[in-house]
mmCIF file of C-alpha atoms in Angstrom:
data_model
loop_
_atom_site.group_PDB
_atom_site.id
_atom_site.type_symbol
_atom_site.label_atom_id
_atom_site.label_comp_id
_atom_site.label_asym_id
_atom_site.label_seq_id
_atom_site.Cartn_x
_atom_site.Cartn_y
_atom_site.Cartn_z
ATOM 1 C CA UNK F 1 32.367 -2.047 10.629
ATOM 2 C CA UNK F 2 28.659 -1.079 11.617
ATOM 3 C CA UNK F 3 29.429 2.118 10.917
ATOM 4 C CA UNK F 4 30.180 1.301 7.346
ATOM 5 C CA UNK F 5 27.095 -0.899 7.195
ATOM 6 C CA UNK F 6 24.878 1.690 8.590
ATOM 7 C CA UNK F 7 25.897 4.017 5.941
ATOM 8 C CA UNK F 8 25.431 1.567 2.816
ATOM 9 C CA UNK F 9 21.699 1.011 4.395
ATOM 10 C CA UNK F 10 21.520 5.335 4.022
ATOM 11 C CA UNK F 11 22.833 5.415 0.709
ATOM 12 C CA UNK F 12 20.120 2.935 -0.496
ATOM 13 C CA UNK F 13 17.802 4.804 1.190
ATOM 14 C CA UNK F 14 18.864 8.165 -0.473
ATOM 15 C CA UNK F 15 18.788 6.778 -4.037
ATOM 16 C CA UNK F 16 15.907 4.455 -3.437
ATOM 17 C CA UNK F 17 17.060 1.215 -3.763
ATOM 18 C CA UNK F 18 15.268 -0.729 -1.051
ATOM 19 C CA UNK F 19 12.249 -3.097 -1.154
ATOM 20 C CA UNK F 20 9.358 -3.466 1.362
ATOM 21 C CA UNK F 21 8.435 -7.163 2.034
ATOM 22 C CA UNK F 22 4.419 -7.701 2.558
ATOM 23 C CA UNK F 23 5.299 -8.284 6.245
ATOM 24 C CA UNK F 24 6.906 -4.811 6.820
ATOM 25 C CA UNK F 25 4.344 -3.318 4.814
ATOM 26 C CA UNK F 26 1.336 -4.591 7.322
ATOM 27 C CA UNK F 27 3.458 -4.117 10.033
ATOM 28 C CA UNK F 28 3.163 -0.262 8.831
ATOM 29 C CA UNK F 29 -0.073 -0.314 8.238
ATOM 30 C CA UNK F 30 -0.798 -1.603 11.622
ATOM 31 C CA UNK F 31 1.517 0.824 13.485
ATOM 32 C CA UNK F 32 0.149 3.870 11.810
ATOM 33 C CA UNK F 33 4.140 4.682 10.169
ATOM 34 C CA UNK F 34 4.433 5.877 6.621
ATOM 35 C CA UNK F 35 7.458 5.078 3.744
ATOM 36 C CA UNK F 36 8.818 8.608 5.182
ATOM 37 C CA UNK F 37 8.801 7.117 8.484
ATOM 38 C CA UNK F 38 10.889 4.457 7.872
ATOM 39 C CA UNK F 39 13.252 6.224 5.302
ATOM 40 C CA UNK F 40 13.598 8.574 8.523
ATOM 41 C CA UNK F 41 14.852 5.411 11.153
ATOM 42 C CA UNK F 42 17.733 4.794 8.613
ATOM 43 C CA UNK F 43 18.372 8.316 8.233
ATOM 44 C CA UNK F 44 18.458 8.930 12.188
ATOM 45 C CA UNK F 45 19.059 5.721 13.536
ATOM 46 C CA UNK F 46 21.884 3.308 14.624
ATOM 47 C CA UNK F 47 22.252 -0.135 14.262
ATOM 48 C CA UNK F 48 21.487 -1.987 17.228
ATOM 49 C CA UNK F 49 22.006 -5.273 16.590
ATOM 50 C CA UNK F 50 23.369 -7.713 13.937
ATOM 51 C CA UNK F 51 21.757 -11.347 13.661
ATOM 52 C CA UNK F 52 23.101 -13.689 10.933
ATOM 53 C CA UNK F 53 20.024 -15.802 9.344
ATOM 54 C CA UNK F 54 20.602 -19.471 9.996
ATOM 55 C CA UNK F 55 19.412 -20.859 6.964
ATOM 56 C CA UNK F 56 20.055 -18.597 4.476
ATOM 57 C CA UNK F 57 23.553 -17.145 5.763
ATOM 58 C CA UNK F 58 22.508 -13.603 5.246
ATOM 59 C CA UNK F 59 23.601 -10.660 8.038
ATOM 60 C CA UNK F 60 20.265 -8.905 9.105
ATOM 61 C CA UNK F 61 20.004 -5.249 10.576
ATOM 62 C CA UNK F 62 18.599 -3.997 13.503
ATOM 63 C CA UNK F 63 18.202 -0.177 13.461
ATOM 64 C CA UNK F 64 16.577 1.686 15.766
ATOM 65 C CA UNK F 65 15.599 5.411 15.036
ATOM 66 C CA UNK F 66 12.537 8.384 14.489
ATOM 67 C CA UNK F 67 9.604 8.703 12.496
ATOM 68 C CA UNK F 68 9.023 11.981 11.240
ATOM 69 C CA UNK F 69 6.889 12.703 14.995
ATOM 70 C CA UNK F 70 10.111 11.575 16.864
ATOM 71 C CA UNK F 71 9.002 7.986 17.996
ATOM 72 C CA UNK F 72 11.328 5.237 18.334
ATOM 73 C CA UNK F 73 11.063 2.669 15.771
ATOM 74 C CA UNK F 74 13.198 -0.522 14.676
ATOM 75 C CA UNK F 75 13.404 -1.834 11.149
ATOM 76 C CA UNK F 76 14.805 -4.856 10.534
ATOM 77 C CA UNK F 77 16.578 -4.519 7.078
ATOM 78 C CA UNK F 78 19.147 -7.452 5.184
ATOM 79 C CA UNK F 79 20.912 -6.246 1.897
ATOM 80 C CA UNK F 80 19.668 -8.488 -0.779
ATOM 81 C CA UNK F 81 20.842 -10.532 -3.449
ATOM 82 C CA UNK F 82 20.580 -7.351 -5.892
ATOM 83 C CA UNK F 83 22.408 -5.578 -4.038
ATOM 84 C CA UNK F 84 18.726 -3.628 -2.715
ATOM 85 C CA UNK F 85 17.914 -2.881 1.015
ATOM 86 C CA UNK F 86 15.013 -5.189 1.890
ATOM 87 C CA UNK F 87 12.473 -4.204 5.209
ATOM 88 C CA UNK F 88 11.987 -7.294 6.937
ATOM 89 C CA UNK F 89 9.880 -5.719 9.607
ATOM 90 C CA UNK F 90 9.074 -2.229 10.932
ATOM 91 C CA UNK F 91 8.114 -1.821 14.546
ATOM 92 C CA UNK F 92 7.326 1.032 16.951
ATOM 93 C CA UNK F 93 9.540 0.695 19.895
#
């Protein structure tokens, strides 16, 4: 099943249908990682965990992948209520 998640999360990368919340943005910002980056993690990565959010009822993402240098990074990514991926968080592993 992750498997099929994980690839849903690459085809909204690969047609661009994904959202950055301000958090994930800073969080960027503050860990040096560019849009490219991140759009890389997907590309590369795994999913590495699945939390369900208590109050809204939503499945969140954990995947863990590369930036562009090769560092490991996590996103933490939900599919939203249009049917876009949304970046919770970005963090350098």
């Amino acid at each position: 099943m992750l498997e099929r998640i994980l690839n849903q999360l690459r085809e909204k990368i690969r047609t661009r249908q994904y959202v950055m919340t301000i958090h994930a943005d800073e969080e960027m910002d503050n860990d040096g990682l560019t849009i490219f980056d991140v759009e890389s993690v997907v590309l590369s990565g795994r999913i590495i965990e699945r939390q369900k959010d208590q109050q809204a009822g939503e499945w969140k993402y954990l995947v863990k992948g590369e930036s562009l240098n090769g560092e490991n990074v996590v996103t933490i990514t939900k599919i939203g209520p249009t049917g876009k991926l949304i970046f919770i968080t970005v963090y350098r592993d």
